[in-house]
Tab-separated table of C-alpha atoms in Angstrom:
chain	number	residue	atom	x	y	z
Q	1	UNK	CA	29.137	-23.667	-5.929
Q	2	UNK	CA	25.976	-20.976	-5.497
Q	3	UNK	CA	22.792	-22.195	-4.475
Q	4	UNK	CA	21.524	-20.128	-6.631
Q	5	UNK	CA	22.814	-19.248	-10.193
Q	6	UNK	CA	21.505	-16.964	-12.910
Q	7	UNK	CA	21.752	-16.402	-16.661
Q	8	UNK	CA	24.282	-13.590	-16.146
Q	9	UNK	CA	23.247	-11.683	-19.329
Q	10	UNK	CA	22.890	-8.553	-20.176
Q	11	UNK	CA	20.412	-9.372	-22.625
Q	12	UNK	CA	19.436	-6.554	-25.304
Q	13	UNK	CA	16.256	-7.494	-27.566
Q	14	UNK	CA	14.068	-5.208	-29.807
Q	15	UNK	CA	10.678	-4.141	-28.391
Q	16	UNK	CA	8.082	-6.623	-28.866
Q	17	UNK	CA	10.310	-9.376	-28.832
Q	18	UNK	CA	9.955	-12.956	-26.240
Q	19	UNK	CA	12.157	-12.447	-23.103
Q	20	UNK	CA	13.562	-15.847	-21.011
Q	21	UNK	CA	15.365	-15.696	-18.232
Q	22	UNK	CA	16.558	-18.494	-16.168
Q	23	UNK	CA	17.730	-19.701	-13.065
Q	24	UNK	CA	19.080	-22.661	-11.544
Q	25	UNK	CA	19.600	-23.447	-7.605
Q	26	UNK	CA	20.410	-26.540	-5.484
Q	27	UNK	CA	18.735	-26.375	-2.082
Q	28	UNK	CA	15.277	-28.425	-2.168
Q	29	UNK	CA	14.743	-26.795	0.850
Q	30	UNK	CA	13.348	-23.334	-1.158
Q	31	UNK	CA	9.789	-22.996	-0.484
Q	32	UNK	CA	9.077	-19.418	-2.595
Q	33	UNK	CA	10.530	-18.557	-5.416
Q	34	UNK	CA	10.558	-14.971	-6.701
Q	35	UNK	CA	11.339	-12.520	-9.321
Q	36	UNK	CA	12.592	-8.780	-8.850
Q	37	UNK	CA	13.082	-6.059	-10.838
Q	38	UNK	CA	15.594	-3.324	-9.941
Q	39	UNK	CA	15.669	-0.464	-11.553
Q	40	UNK	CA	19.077	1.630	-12.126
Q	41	UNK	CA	19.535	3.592	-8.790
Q	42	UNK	CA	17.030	1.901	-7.288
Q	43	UNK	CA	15.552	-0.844	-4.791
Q	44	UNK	CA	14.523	-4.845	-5.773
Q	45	UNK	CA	10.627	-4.417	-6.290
Q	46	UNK	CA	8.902	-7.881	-5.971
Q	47	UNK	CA	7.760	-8.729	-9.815
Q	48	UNK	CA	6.511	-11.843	-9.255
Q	49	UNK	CA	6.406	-15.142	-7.084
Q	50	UNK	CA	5.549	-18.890	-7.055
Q	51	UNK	CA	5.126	-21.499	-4.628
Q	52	UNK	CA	4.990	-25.083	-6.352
Q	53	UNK	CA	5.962	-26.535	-9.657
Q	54	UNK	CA	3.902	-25.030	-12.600
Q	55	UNK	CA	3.146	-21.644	-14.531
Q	56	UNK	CA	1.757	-18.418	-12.878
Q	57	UNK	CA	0.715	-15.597	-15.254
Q	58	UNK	CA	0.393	-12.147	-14.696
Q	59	UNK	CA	0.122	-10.017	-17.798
Q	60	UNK	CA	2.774	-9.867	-19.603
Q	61	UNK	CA	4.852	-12.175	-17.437
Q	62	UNK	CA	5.021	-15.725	-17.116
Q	63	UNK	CA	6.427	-17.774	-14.190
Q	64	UNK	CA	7.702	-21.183	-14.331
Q	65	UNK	CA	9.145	-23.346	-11.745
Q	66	UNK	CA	9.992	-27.040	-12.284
Q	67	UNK	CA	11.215	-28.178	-8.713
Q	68	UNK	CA	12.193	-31.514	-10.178
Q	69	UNK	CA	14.898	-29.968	-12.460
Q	70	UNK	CA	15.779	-26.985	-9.645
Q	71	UNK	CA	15.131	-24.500	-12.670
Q	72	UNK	CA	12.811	-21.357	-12.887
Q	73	UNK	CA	12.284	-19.067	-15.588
Q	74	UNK	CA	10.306	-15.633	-16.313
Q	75	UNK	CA	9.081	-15.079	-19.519
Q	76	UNK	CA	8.032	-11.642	-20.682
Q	77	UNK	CA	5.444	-11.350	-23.926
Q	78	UNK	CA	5.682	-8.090	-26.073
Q	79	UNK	CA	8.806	-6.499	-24.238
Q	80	UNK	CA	8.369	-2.809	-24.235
Q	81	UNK	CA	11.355	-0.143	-22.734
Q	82	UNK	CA	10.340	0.245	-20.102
Q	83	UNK	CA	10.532	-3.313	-19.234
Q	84	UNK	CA	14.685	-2.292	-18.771
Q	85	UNK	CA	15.876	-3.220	-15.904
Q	86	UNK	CA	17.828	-6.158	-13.829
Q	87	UNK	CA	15.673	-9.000	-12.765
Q	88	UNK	CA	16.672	-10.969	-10.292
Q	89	UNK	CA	16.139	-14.399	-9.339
Q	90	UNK	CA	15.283	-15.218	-5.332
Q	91	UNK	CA	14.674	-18.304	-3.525
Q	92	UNK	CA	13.399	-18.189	0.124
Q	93	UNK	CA	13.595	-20.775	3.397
Q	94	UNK	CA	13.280	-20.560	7.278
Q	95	UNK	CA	12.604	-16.578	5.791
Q	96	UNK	CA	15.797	-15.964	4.449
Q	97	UNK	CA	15.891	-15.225	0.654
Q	98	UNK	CA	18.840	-16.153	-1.441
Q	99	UNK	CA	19.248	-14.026	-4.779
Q	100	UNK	CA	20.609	-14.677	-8.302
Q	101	UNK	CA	24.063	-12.208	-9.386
Q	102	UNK	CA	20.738	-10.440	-11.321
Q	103	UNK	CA	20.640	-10.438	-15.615
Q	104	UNK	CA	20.273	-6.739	-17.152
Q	105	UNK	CA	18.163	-6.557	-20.049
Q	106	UNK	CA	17.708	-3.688	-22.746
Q	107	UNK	CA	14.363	-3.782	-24.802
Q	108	UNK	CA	15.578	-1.375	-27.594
Q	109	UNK	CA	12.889	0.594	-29.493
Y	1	UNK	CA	3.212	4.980	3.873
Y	2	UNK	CA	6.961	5.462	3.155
Y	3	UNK	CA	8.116	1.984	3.650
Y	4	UNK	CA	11.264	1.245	4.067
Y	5	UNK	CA	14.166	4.655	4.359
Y	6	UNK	CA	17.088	4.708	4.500
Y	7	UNK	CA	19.849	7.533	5.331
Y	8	UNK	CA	21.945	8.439	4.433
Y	9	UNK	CA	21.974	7.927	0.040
Y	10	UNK	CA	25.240	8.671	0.313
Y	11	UNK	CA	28.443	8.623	2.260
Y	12	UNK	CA	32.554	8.887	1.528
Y	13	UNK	CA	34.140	7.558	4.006
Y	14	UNK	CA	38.274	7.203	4.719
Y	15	UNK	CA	39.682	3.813	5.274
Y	16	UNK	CA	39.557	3.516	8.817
Y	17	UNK	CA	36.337	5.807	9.407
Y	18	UNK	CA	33.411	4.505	10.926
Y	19	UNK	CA	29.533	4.767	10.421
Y	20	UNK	CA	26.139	3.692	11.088
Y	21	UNK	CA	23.638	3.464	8.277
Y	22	UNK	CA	20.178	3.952	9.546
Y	23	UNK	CA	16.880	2.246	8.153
Y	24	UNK	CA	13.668	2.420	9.346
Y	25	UNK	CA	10.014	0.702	8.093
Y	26	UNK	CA	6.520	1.624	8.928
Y	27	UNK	CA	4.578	-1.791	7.652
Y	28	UNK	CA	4.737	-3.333	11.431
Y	29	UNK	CA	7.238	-6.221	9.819
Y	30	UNK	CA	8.913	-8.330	11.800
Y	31	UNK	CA	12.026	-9.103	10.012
Y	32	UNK	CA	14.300	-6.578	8.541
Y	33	UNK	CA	17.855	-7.286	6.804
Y	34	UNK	CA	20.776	-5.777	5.259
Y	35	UNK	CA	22.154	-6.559	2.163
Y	36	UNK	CA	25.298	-5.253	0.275
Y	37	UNK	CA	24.953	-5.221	-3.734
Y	38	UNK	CA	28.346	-5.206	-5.889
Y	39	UNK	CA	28.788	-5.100	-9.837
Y	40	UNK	CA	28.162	-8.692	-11.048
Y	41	UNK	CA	27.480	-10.106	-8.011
Y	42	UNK	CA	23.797	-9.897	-6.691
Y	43	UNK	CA	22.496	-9.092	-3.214
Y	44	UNK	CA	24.281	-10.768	-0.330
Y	45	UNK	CA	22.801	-10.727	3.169
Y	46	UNK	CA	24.986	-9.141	6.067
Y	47	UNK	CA	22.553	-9.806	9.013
Y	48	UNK	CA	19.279	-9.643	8.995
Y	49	UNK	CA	16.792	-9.670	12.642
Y	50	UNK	CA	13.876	-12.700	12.679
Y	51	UNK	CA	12.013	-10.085	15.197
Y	52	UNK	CA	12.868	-7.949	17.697
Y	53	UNK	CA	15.569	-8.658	20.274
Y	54	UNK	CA	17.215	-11.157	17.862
Y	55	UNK	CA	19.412	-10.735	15.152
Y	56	UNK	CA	21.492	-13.459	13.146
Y	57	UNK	CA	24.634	-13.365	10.744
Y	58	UNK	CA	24.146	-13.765	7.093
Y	59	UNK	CA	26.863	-14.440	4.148
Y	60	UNK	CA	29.005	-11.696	4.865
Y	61	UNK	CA	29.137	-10.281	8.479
Y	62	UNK	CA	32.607	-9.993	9.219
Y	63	UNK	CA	33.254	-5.909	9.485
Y	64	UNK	CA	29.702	-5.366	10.219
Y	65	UNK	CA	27.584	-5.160	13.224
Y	66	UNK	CA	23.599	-4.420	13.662
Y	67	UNK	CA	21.396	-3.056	16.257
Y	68	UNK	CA	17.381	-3.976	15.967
Y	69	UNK	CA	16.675	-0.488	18.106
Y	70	UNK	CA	13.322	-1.508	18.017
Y	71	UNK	CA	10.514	-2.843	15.733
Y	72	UNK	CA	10.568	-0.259	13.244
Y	73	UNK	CA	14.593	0.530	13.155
Y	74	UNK	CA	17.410	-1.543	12.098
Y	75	UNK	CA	20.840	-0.420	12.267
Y	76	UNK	CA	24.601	-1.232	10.360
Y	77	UNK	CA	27.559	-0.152	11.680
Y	78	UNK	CA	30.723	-0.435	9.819
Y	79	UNK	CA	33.948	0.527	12.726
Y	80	UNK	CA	36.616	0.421	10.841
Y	81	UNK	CA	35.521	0.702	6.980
Y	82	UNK	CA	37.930	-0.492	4.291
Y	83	UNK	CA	38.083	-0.232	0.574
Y	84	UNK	CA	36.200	-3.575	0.307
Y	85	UNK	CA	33.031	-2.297	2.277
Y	86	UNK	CA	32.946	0.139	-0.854
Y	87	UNK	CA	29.118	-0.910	-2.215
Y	88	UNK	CA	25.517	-0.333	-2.144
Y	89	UNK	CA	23.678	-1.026	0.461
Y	90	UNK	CA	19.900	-1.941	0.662
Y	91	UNK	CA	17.493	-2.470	4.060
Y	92	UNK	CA	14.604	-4.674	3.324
Y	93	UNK	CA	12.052	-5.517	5.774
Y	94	UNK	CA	9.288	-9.047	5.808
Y	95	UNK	CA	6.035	-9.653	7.060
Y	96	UNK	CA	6.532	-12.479	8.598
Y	97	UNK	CA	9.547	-14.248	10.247
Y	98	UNK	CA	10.420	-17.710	9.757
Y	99	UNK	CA	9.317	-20.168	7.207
Y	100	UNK	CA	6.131	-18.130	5.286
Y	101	UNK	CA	7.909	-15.246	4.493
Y	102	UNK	CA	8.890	-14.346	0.977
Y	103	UNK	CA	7.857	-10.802	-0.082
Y	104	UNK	CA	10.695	-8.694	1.251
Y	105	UNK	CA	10.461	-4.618	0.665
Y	106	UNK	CA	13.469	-2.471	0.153
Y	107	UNK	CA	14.463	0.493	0.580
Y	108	UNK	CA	16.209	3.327	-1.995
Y	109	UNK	CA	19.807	1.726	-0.804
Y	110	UNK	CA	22.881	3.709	0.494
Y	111	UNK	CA	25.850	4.230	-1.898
Y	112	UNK	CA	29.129	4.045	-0.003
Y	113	UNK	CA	32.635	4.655	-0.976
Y	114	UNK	CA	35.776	4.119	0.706
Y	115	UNK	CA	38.826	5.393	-0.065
């Protein structure tokens, strides 16, 4: 089994629409828990990170950890195209980060 | 700042060929690691190097081996490449080694093919 698992998508949704992705992991030893977004053709970017159980916003984006369940989630309000992309899930300890297989979503015009 | 290179973008290679993929960062990080990316299946971490002088396997070393030249440079050599080592592969470099760390930066990846 992964430590980490992700929604494997791809997800396509019309622009405007409510985006959730999800991911689940088993090691309580994660401390951070990020979100990336990769472009085609190029690098991870960070998006967004949290540290403890609870919401962080940050525009558009929502995200949620709930360390009792071992589930996170990014939300993303009002989708627009150029929100396309992969987003993937990461988890970090002792500095090493562990990454989600990545879910490819589509915000159509 | 350019952050984290990488050279070269991209390589052919026959089975049996070898090569060293460079990558260099100019943040002053400590860490730096290498990661392969395949269709479907996420980023996996070769090695990656805590600081300098050290370095450490990750999930999938075998074929692989890494210099950390120095602080700024950290090298992958594949000797013997076979079809499997055909991916893309992405540097990344941290600010901090060991248990704070989270934010890691990457660079434009290498795209290698071997046939």
């Amino acid at each position: 089994q992964k430590e980490v698992e992700q929604d494997p998508g791809p997800l396509s949704v019309p622009e405007g629409a409510i985006v959730s992705l999800n991911c689940t992991y088993s090691n309580s030893a994660f401390q951070y828990f990020m979100w990336y977004r990769q472009y085609s053709r190029k690098g991870p970017e960070l998006l967004m990170y949290t540290y403890s159980s609870g919401n962080k916003e940050d525009g558009r984006f929502t995200a949620q950890v709930d360390k009792s369940s071992k589930y996170i989630s990014l939300f993303i309000r009002d989708s627009q195209p150029s929100d396309s992309a992969t987003y993937l899930c990461a988890m970090t300890w002792a500095g090493k980060s562990t990454f989600g297989d990545g879910t490819t979503l589509t915000v159509k015009p | 700042n350019a952050g984290v290179t990488q050279t070269p973008k991209f390589q052919v290679l026959k089975t049996g060929q070898s090569m060293t993929l460079q990558c260099a960062q100019d943040m002053n990080h400590n860490s730096m690691y290498w990661y392969r990316q395949d269709p479907g299946m996420g980023l996996r971490l070769i090695y990656y190097s805590a600081s300098e002088g050290t370095t450490d396997k990750g999930e999938v070393p075998n074929g692989y081996n890494v210099s950390r030249l120095n602080k700024r440079e950290f090298s992958l050599r594949l000797e013997s490449a076979a079809p499997s080592q055909t991916s893309v592969y992405f540097c990344a470099s941290s600010d901090v080694g060991g248990i704070q760390s989270y934010e890691q930066y990457f660079g434009p990846g290498t795209r290698l093919t071997v046939t």
